[in-house]
Coordinates of C-alpha atoms and ligand atoms in Angstrom, one line a residue:
M269 CA 83.2 31.7 151.6
S270 CA 85.2 29.5 153.8
T271 CA 83.7 28.6 157.2
R272 CA 85.0 27.6 160.6
R273 CA 82.6 25.2 162.5
G274 CA 79.9 26.3 160.1
I275 CA 80.2 30.1 160.9
P276 CA 81.3 32.3 158.1
T277 CA 84.7 33.8 158.9
R278 CA 86.2 37.1 158.0
G279 CA 89.5 37.6 156.2
T280 CA 88.9 34.8 153.6
P281 CA 91.0 34.7 150.4
F282 CA 88.0 36.1 148.5
E283 CA 87.7 39.1 150.9
V284 CA 91.4 39.8 150.8
V285 CA 91.5 39.6 147.0
R286 CA 88.4 41.8 146.7
A287 CA 89.9 44.4 149.2
L288 CA 93.1 44.6 147.2
L289 CA 91.1 44.9 143.9
E290 CA 89.0 47.8 145.3
K291 CA 91.5 49.6 147.5
G292 CA 94.8 48.9 145.7
G293 CA 97.9 48.0 147.8
M294 CA 97.5 47.5 151.6
H295 CA 99.6 46.5 154.5
R296 CA 98.5 43.4 156.5
A297 CA 97.4 45.7 159.4
E298 CA 95.3 47.7 157.0
L299 CA 93.7 44.6 155.6
A300 CA 92.9 43.4 159.1
R301 CA 91.3 46.8 160.0
H302 CA 89.4 47.0 156.6
L303 CA 88.1 43.4 156.9
Q304 CA 87.5 43.7 160.7
T305 CA 89.4 40.6 161.6
S306 CA 92.6 39.7 163.5
R307 CA 96.1 40.1 162.1
A308 CA 96.6 36.4 162.7
T309 CA 93.8 35.5 160.3
I310 CA 95.1 37.9 157.7
T311 CA 98.6 36.5 158.1
N312 CA 97.3 33.0 157.4
T313 CA 95.3 34.1 154.4
V314 CA 98.0 36.3 153.0
T315 CA 100.7 33.5 153.5
S316 CA 98.6 31.1 151.5
L317 CA 97.9 33.7 148.7
L318 CA 101.7 34.5 148.6
E319 CA 102.5 30.8 148.2
Q320 CA 100.1 30.6 145.3
G321 CA 101.6 33.7 143.7
M322 CA 98.3 35.5 143.8
V323 CA 99.6 38.5 145.8
E324 CA 103.0 40.0 146.1
P325 CA 104.8 42.9 147.9
A326 CA 104.2 46.1 146.0
G327 CA 107.1 47.2 143.8
T328 CA 108.3 43.7 142.9
D329 CA 108.3 42.2 139.5
G330 CA 106.7 39.0 140.8
T331 CA 110.0 37.1 140.9
L332 CA 110.8 37.9 144.6
E333 CA 112.1 35.0 146.5
L334 CA 109.9 34.7 149.6
S335 CA 111.5 33.1 152.6
E336 CA 109.3 30.0 153.3
G337 CA 106.3 31.8 151.9
K338 CA 106.2 34.4 154.6
A339 CA 104.7 37.8 154.0
P340 CA 107.2 40.7 154.4
L341 CA 105.6 42.6 157.3
K342 CA 106.5 46.1 156.3
E343 CA 105.5 46.0 152.7
K344 CA 102.2 46.8 151.0
L345 CA 100.7 43.8 149.3
V346 CA 99.2 44.0 145.8
L347 CA 97.6 41.5 143.5
A348 CA 100.3 39.7 141.5
R349 CA 100.4 39.5 137.7
R350 CA 99.9 35.8 138.1
A351 CA 96.4 36.4 139.4
G352 CA 95.5 37.8 136.0
I353 CA 95.1 41.0 134.1
I354 CA 92.3 43.0 132.4
G355 CA 92.1 44.8 129.1
A356 CA 90.4 47.8 127.3
V357 CA 89.4 48.8 123.8
I358 CA 88.2 52.3 123.0
H359 CA 86.8 52.9 119.5
Q360 CA 86.9 56.6 118.7
D361 CA 85.8 58.1 115.3
D362 CA 89.3 58.2 113.9
S363 CA 91.3 56.0 116.2
T364 CA 91.3 52.9 118.3
I365 CA 93.1 52.7 121.7
V366 CA 93.8 49.3 123.3
G367 CA 95.4 48.7 126.7
I368 CA 96.0 46.1 129.3
G369 CA 96.3 46.5 133.1
E370 CA 96.6 44.9 136.5
L371 CA 93.4 43.7 138.1
D372 CA 93.3 46.7 140.5
G373 CA 93.3 49.1 137.5
R374 CA 97.0 50.1 137.1
V375 CA 97.7 50.4 133.4
I376 CA 100.5 48.2 132.1
A377 CA 100.6 49.2 128.4
T378 CA 98.5 51.1 125.8
R379 CA 98.6 51.4 122.0
Y380 CA 97.1 54.1 119.8
M381 CA 96.1 53.2 116.3
E382 CA 94.8 55.8 113.8
C383 CA 92.0 54.6 111.5
S384 CA 89.8 56.0 108.8
P385 CA 86.4 57.3 110.1
D386 CA 84.9 55.3 107.2
S387 CA 86.5 51.9 108.3
R388 CA 84.0 49.2 109.0
G389 CA 83.3 47.8 112.5
R390 CA 84.5 44.3 111.8
E391 CA 87.8 45.5 110.5
R392 CA 88.2 47.6 113.6
V393 CA 87.5 44.7 115.9
D394 CA 90.1 42.6 114.1
T395 CA 92.7 45.3 114.4
A396 CA 92.1 45.7 118.1
V397 CA 92.3 42.0 118.8
V398 CA 95.6 41.7 117.0
A399 CA 97.0 44.7 119.0
L400 CA 95.8 43.2 122.3
H401 CA 97.5 39.9 121.5
E402 CA 100.7 41.8 120.7
L403 CA 100.5 43.6 124.1
L404 CA 99.9 40.3 125.9
D405 CA 102.8 38.7 124.0
E406 CA 105.1 41.4 125.3
L407 CA 104.5 40.4 128.9
P408 CA 107.0 38.0 130.5
A409 CA 106.0 34.3 130.4
P410 CA 103.9 32.6 131.6
P411 CA 101.0 34.5 130.1
P412 CA 98.6 35.8 132.8
R413 CA 94.9 35.0 132.4
L414 CA 92.8 37.8 130.9
H415 CA 89.8 38.1 133.3
G416 CA 87.8 40.7 131.3
L417 CA 87.7 43.3 128.6
H418 CA 86.1 46.7 128.7
V419 CA 85.0 47.9 125.2
A420 CA 83.8 51.5 124.5
P421 CA 82.5 51.8 120.9
N422 CA 81.5 54.9 119.0
T423 CA 78.0 53.5 118.3
L424 CA 74.6 53.2 120.0
M425 CA 74.2 49.6 121.1
N426 CA 72.5 47.5 123.7
R427 CA 75.3 47.2 126.3
H428 CA 73.9 43.9 127.6
T429 CA 73.3 42.0 124.3
G430 CA 75.9 43.8 122.2
E431 CA 73.4 44.5 119.5
V432 CA 74.2 47.7 117.5
L433 CA 71.2 50.0 117.0
G434 CA 70.5 53.3 115.3
G435 CA 71.4 54.7 111.9
G436 CA 73.9 57.3 110.7
A437 CA 77.1 56.9 112.6
S438 CA 76.1 53.4 113.7
S439 CA 75.9 52.1 110.1
K440 CA 79.6 51.2 110.0
W441 CA 79.0 48.8 112.9
H442 CA 76.0 47.2 111.1
G443 CA 76.0 43.4 111.5
V444 CA 78.7 43.4 114.3
N445 CA 77.7 42.1 117.7
L446 CA 80.5 43.7 119.8
R447 CA 79.9 41.4 122.8
R448 CA 80.0 38.2 120.8
E449 CA 83.0 39.3 118.6
Y450 CA 85.2 40.1 121.5
E451 CA 84.1 37.2 123.7
E452 CA 84.9 34.7 120.9
A453 CA 88.2 36.3 119.9
L454 CA 89.6 36.6 123.4
G455 CA 87.7 34.0 125.4
T456 CA 87.0 36.4 128.2
A457 CA 84.1 38.4 129.8
V458 CA 83.2 41.6 128.0
V459 CA 81.8 44.8 129.5
L460 CA 80.3 47.3 127.0
E461 CA 79.9 51.0 127.5
N462 CA 79.1 53.6 124.7
I463 CA 82.1 56.0 124.2
A464 CA 80.0 59.0 125.3
R465 CA 79.2 57.4 128.7
H466 CA 82.8 56.2 129.0
S467 CA 84.2 59.7 128.2
A468 CA 82.1 61.0 131.1
Y469 CA 83.5 58.5 133.5
A470 CA 87.1 59.2 132.3
Q471 CA 86.5 62.9 132.8
Y472 CA 85.1 62.3 136.3
R473 CA 88.1 60.2 137.2
A474 CA 90.4 63.0 136.0
L475 CA 88.9 65.6 138.3
T476 CA 91.0 66.9 141.1
G477 CA 89.7 68.2 144.5
P478 CA 86.5 67.2 146.3
A479 CA 84.5 64.9 144.0
P480 CA 81.2 66.4 142.8
R481 CA 78.1 64.2 143.4
N482 CA 76.6 64.4 140.0
V483 CA 78.6 65.2 136.9
L484 CA 77.3 65.6 133.3
H485 CA 79.7 65.4 130.4
V486 CA 78.4 66.8 127.1
S487 CA 80.3 65.6 124.1
L488 CA 79.9 68.2 121.3
S489 CA 81.1 66.7 118.0
F490 CA 79.5 65.3 114.9
G491 CA 77.1 63.7 117.3
I492 CA 76.0 65.2 120.6
A493 CA 75.7 63.0 123.7
L494 CA 75.6 63.2 127.4
G495 CA 77.2 61.0 130.0
Q496 CA 76.2 61.1 133.6
V497 CA 78.3 60.0 136.6
L498 CA 76.3 59.9 139.9
D499 CA 78.2 59.2 143.1
G500 CA 81.0 57.7 141.1
R501 CA 78.9 55.4 139.0
I502 CA 78.1 55.7 135.3
I503 CA 74.4 55.9 134.7
S504 CA 73.9 53.9 131.5
G505 CA 70.1 53.4 131.5
A506 CA 68.3 50.1 131.1
H507 CA 70.0 49.3 127.8
G508 CA 73.0 51.7 127.6
G509 CA 71.0 54.4 125.8
A510 CA 70.8 57.0 128.6
G511 CA 72.0 60.5 127.6
E512 CA 71.1 60.9 123.9
L513 CA 71.0 64.7 124.3
G514 CA 71.4 65.2 120.5
H515 CA 67.9 63.9 119.9
V516 CA 66.2 66.0 122.5
S517 CA 63.9 68.4 120.6
I518 CA 64.2 72.1 121.4
D519 CA 61.6 73.1 118.7
G520 CA 58.6 70.9 117.8
N521 CA 58.3 72.8 114.5
G522 CA 62.1 72.8 113.8
P523 CA 63.9 71.1 110.9
I524 CA 63.4 67.4 110.4
C525 CA 66.1 65.1 111.8
P526 CA 67.3 61.7 110.4
C527 CA 65.7 60.2 113.5
S528 CA 62.4 61.4 112.1
N529 CA 61.7 63.9 114.9
R530 CA 61.7 67.6 114.5
G531 CA 63.9 70.2 116.1
C532 CA 66.5 67.8 117.6
L533 CA 69.5 69.5 119.1
V534 CA 71.9 68.0 116.5
R535 CA 70.1 70.0 113.8
Y536 CA 71.3 73.2 115.6
A537 CA 74.6 72.4 117.3
S538 CA 76.3 69.3 115.7
A539 CA 79.7 69.9 114.1
E540 CA 78.2 69.0 110.8
E541 CA 75.5 71.8 111.0
I542 CA 78.0 74.3 112.3
L543 CA 80.5 73.5 109.6
G544 CA 77.8 73.7 106.9
E545 CA 76.9 77.2 108.1
C546 CA 80.5 78.3 108.3
R547 CA 81.1 77.2 104.8
I548 CA 78.1 79.2 103.6
V549 CA 79.2 82.5 105.3
T550 CA 82.8 82.2 104.3
G551 CA 82.3 80.7 100.9
T552 CA 85.1 78.3 101.4
D553 CA 85.3 74.5 102.0
L554 CA 86.6 74.8 105.6
T555 CA 87.5 71.9 107.9
L556 CA 86.1 71.9 111.4
D557 CA 89.5 72.9 112.9
E558 CA 89.8 75.8 110.5
A559 CA 86.3 77.0 111.4
I560 CA 87.2 76.8 115.1
D561 CA 90.4 78.7 114.4
L562 CA 88.4 81.4 112.7
A563 CA 86.0 81.7 115.6
L564 CA 88.9 81.9 118.1
G565 CA 90.5 84.5 115.8
G566 CA 87.3 86.7 116.3
D567 CA 85.7 86.3 112.8
D568 CA 82.2 87.7 113.7
R569 CA 80.4 85.7 111.1
V570 CA 81.7 82.4 112.5
V571 CA 81.6 83.5 116.1
S572 CA 77.8 84.1 115.8
I573 CA 77.3 80.5 114.4
F574 CA 79.2 79.0 117.3
S575 CA 77.3 81.3 119.7
R576 CA 73.9 80.2 118.4
A577 CA 74.9 76.6 118.7
G578 CA 76.1 77.0 122.3
A579 CA 72.7 78.7 123.2
A580 CA 70.9 75.7 121.6
V581 CA 72.9 73.3 123.8
G582 CA 72.0 75.4 126.9
M583 CA 68.3 75.1 126.1
A584 CA 68.5 71.3 125.7
L585 CA 70.6 71.1 128.9
N586 CA 67.9 72.9 130.8
A587 CA 65.7 69.8 130.5
A588 CA 68.6 67.6 131.6
C589 CA 69.3 69.7 134.6
N590 CA 65.6 69.7 135.7
L591 CA 65.7 65.9 135.5
L592 CA 69.2 65.2 136.9
D593 CA 70.3 68.2 139.1
P594 CA 74.1 68.1 138.4
D595 CA 76.6 70.1 140.3
L596 CA 79.2 70.1 137.5
I597 CA 78.7 70.1 133.7
L598 CA 81.8 69.5 131.6
I599 CA 81.8 70.5 127.9
G600 CA 83.9 68.2 125.8
G601 CA 84.1 66.8 122.2
R602 CA 85.7 68.4 119.1
L603 CA 83.7 71.7 119.4
A604 CA 84.9 72.3 123.0
R605 CA 88.1 73.7 121.6
A606 CA 86.1 76.8 120.8
G607 CA 86.1 77.4 124.6
D608 CA 84.1 80.4 125.9
I609 CA 82.8 81.2 122.4
I610 CA 80.5 78.2 122.7
I611 CA 80.4 77.8 126.5
D612 CA 79.4 81.4 127.5
P613 CA 76.2 81.5 125.3
L614 CA 75.5 77.9 126.6
R615 CA 75.8 79.1 130.2
D616 CA 73.6 82.2 129.5
A617 CA 70.8 80.2 127.9
L618 CA 70.9 77.5 130.6
F619 CA 70.9 79.9 133.6
R620 CA 68.2 82.2 132.0
S621 CA 65.7 79.4 132.6
A622 CA 67.3 77.6 135.5
L623 CA 65.3 76.8 138.6
P624 CA 66.9 78.1 141.8
L625 CA 67.8 74.7 143.3
F626 CA 69.8 73.3 140.4
G627 CA 71.1 76.7 139.3
H628 CA 72.6 77.4 142.7
G629 CA 76.3 76.4 142.7
L630 CA 76.2 74.6 139.3
R631 CA 79.5 74.9 137.5
I632 CA 80.0 74.6 133.8
E633 CA 83.5 74.1 132.6
Q634 CA 85.5 72.9 129.6
A635 CA 86.4 69.2 129.8
A636 CA 90.1 68.2 130.3
Q637 CA 92.3 66.8 127.5
L638 CA 92.8 63.2 128.5
T639 CA 95.7 60.9 127.6
D640 CA 95.4 57.4 126.3
Q641 CA 96.6 56.3 129.7
D642 CA 93.7 58.2 131.3
L643 CA 91.1 56.6 129.0
V644 CA 92.4 53.1 129.4
G645 CA 92.7 53.6 133.2
A646 CA 89.1 54.6 133.3
S647 CA 88.1 51.5 131.3
L648 CA 89.9 49.3 133.7
R649 CA 88.3 51.0 136.7
A650 CA 84.9 51.0 135.2
M651 CA 85.0 47.3 134.4
R652 CA 85.3 46.6 138.1
L653 CA 81.8 48.2 138.7
D654 CA 80.3 45.5 136.4
L655 CA 82.4 42.4 136.8
D656 CA 83.0 40.4 140.0
L657 CA 86.7 40.1 139.4
A658 CA 87.4 38.7 142.8
A659 CA 85.2 35.7 142.1
A660 CA 86.7 35.3 138.6
V661 CA 90.3 35.4 140.0
L662 CA 89.5 32.8 142.7
A663 CA 87.5 30.6 140.4
A664 CA 90.5 30.4 138.1
H665 CA 92.7 29.2 141.0
E666 CA 90.3 26.8 142.6
P667 CA 90.3 24.7 144.6
A668 CA 93.4 25.6 146.6
A669 CA 92.6 29.3 147.1
V670 CA 89.1 28.8 148.6
T671 CA 89.9 26.0 151.1
V672 CA 92.2 28.2 153.3
A673 CA 90.5 29.1 156.5
Ligands
ZN73 ZN1 66.8 63.4 116.1

């Protein structure tokens, strides 16, 4: 922080950059109010940042001719492309989405790539890195600095070390350290978040109306996972493993699970279990979507399978609600397309055993369908909760940017 006669001053380049990162575009008067300093101080700082090409008036392409480096008074200021950009990779079971965006979270471009659910992790990292380079190459020269990458993989991993843990679905990522791979390939800071936690944050960001305080997102697919967003922050746990609802036991004498415990929720409500039961009762080799269509069409044999699965999820969620006290639960994942056929029995089972405090006013709804833009936008915003981007931006432009008083 710059100083004047040894006293820390307000309205430094660091503070202005951080305010524009967090709040998006602002007028100079808004910046002065937000940073509790004088307009003159802001004008000095902004003029210097404009001269360096770090900020620009909103709505320009960065090539605006500034008269003697003066800030246009009436226009909102945003961080310029020259200050850098950030990126995102989302590894879903059968696709990878990559994207790049402005430092304040505005999405510049995304790319969707289908892949085989059986493809190996290393191959998927290589494909994502090539696609990111292509998106970066499409930007006008000179290439902006990539200040960070948010990666949301479909595997259990330690989000700090990048080490992949767990069996089953994680086996395709065996031997791949996601942090190291992406840091080495792109030379930038990497923030990791499991896809289940990331989906919860993306759903939270897509909500309209007054923000709930504590949102749970339940992903019902071949795995079952919970993501929690409390007061706008993802709760990841100490290692990134918070929310493994699929391995909460609802019957200590139940069927054995690959995790070696008994009665885990996945043995009652995963897409694999539901599909297996639907194939038995119909005597056909259905796909999951065909099974959901039969349920939606009112086939009683199939409806009862989805209904029992929903009730099992409700039982497991009772424990989560007693621990976490959410005000909104969103049901997402591949099975959510069955809608009320799975959600009604889930709700009934949960409320049957709900304590009055968490049960009062708790809403349970189907999650929204999100676009690639929504998912990448959520990655770019989430990264800013973990990385000090303002410090990274100014460090990359030192020493000129930090000597302005
Ligand atoms: Zn288990």
